[in-house]
């Protein structure tokens, strides 16, 4: 799934589907350091980044990658 990091608040990153704003669900929060480590960036570099993530059976995202 293509996603975008909206912003980082403290140790959490707000993630939304990479879709037009009117088609997006509410942002979900994930551990910023986990995402940053997976894609080889600092957490402060995440806002605005487009990423690819796998959707698990519990609808949570994981397997973060740069496109």
PDB file of C-alpha atoms in Angstrom:
ATOM      1  CA  UNK A   1       0.000   0.000   0.000  1.00  0.00           C
ATOM      2  CA  UNK A   2       1.287   3.470  -0.835  1.00  0.00           C
ATOM      3  CA  UNK A   3       1.265   5.783   2.174  1.00  0.00           C
ATOM      4  CA  UNK A   4       2.488   9.231   3.144  1.00  0.00           C
ATOM      5  CA  UNK A   5       3.947  10.475   6.415  1.00  0.00           C
ATOM      6  CA  UNK A   6       2.073  13.642   7.331  1.00  0.00           C
ATOM      7  CA  UNK A   7       4.116  14.621  10.363  1.00  0.00           C
ATOM      8  CA  UNK A   8       6.033  13.364  13.356  1.00  0.00           C
ATOM      9  CA  UNK A   9       4.751  14.212  16.837  1.00  0.00           C
ATOM     10  CA  UNK A  10       7.122  13.192  19.597  1.00  0.00           C
ATOM     11  CA  UNK A  11       7.962   9.555  18.876  1.00  0.00           C
ATOM     12  CA  UNK A  12       4.922   8.927  16.646  1.00  0.00           C
ATOM     13  CA  UNK A  13       4.501   9.387  12.884  1.00  0.00           C
ATOM     14  CA  UNK A  14       1.058  10.141  11.447  1.00  0.00           C
ATOM     15  CA  UNK A  15       0.452   8.000   8.358  1.00  0.00           C
ATOM     16  CA  UNK A  16      -2.283   8.260   5.702  1.00  0.00           C
ATOM     17  CA  UNK A  17      -2.954   6.447   2.443  1.00  0.00           C
ATOM     18  CA  UNK A  18      -1.307   8.194  -0.503  1.00  0.00           C
ATOM     19  CA  UNK A  19      -4.592   9.442  -1.950  1.00  0.00           C
ATOM     20  CA  UNK A  20      -6.213  12.825  -2.490  1.00  0.00           C
ATOM     21  CA  UNK A  21      -7.105  14.429   0.872  1.00  0.00           C
ATOM     22  CA  UNK A  22     -10.846  14.018   0.321  1.00  0.00           C
ATOM     23  CA  UNK A  23     -10.386  10.243  -0.101  1.00  0.00           C
ATOM     24  CA  UNK A  24      -8.149   9.669   2.946  1.00  0.00           C
ATOM     25  CA  UNK A  25      -9.186   8.071   6.209  1.00  0.00           C
ATOM     26  CA  UNK A  26      -8.077   9.575   9.492  1.00  0.00           C
ATOM     27  CA  UNK A  27      -4.297   9.387  10.073  1.00  0.00           C
ATOM     28  CA  UNK A  28      -2.969   6.472  12.075  1.00  0.00           C
ATOM     29  CA  UNK A  29       0.045   6.691  14.362  1.00  0.00           C
ATOM     30  CA  UNK A  30       3.062   4.410  14.214  1.00  0.00           C
ATOM     31  CA  UNK A  31       6.452   4.454  15.937  1.00  0.00           C
ATOM     32  CA  UNK A  32       8.556   6.979  14.015  1.00  0.00           C
ATOM     33  CA  UNK A  33      11.863   5.305  14.910  1.00  0.00           C
ATOM     34  CA  UNK A  34      10.635   1.924  13.635  1.00  0.00           C
ATOM     35  CA  UNK A  35       9.697   3.452  10.282  1.00  0.00           C
ATOM     36  CA  UNK A  36      12.847   5.574  10.054  1.00  0.00           C
ATOM     37  CA  UNK A  37      15.085   2.598  10.822  1.00  0.00           C
ATOM     38  CA  UNK A  38      13.340   0.452   8.202  1.00  0.00           C
ATOM     39  CA  UNK A  39      13.856   3.023   5.432  1.00  0.00           C
ATOM     40  CA  UNK A  40      17.303   4.288   6.464  1.00  0.00           C
ATOM     41  CA  UNK A  41      16.308   7.818   7.464  1.00  0.00           C
ATOM     42  CA  UNK A  42      16.182   9.887  10.628  1.00  0.00           C
ATOM     43  CA  UNK A  43      12.722  10.319  12.166  1.00  0.00           C
ATOM     44  CA  UNK A  44      12.960  14.075  11.504  1.00  0.00           C
ATOM     45  CA  UNK A  45      13.245  13.340   7.762  1.00  0.00           C
ATOM     46  CA  UNK A  46       9.976  11.383   7.581  1.00  0.00           C
ATOM     47  CA  UNK A  47       7.360  14.162   7.213  1.00  0.00           C
ATOM     48  CA  UNK A  48       6.209  14.362   3.593  1.00  0.00           C
ATOM     49  CA  UNK A  49       7.838  11.069   2.572  1.00  0.00           C
ATOM     50  CA  UNK A  50       5.973   8.643   0.349  1.00  0.00           C
ATOM     51  CA  UNK A  51       6.419   5.043   1.516  1.00  0.00           C
ATOM     52  CA  UNK A  52       5.196   1.563   0.716  1.00  0.00           C
ATOM     53  CA  UNK A  53       3.891  -0.635   3.541  1.00  0.00           C
ATOM     54  CA  UNK A  54       2.276  -4.046   3.853  1.00  0.00           C
ATOM     55  CA  UNK A  55      -1.183  -4.311   5.390  1.00  0.00           C
ATOM     56  CA  UNK A  56      -1.427  -7.079   7.994  1.00  0.00           C
ATOM     57  CA  UNK A  57      -4.424  -9.198   8.938  1.00  0.00           C
ATOM     58  CA  UNK A  58      -5.137  -6.748  11.768  1.00  0.00           C
ATOM     59  CA  UNK A  59      -5.127  -3.855   9.237  1.00  0.00           C
ATOM     60  CA  UNK A  60      -1.919  -2.476  10.767  1.00  0.00           C
ATOM     61  CA  UNK A  61       0.923  -1.448   8.493  1.00  0.00           C
ATOM     62  CA  UNK A  62       4.435  -2.905   8.562  1.00  0.00           C
ATOM     63  CA  UNK A  63       7.311  -3.702   6.200  1.00  0.00           C
ATOM     64  CA  UNK A  64       8.053  -0.024   5.554  1.00  0.00           C
ATOM     65  CA  UNK A  65      10.001   0.719   2.348  1.00  0.00           C
ATOM     66  CA  UNK A  66      10.856   3.679   0.156  1.00  0.00           C
ATOM     67  CA  UNK A  67       9.197   3.327  -3.278  1.00  0.00           C
TER      68      UNK A  67
END
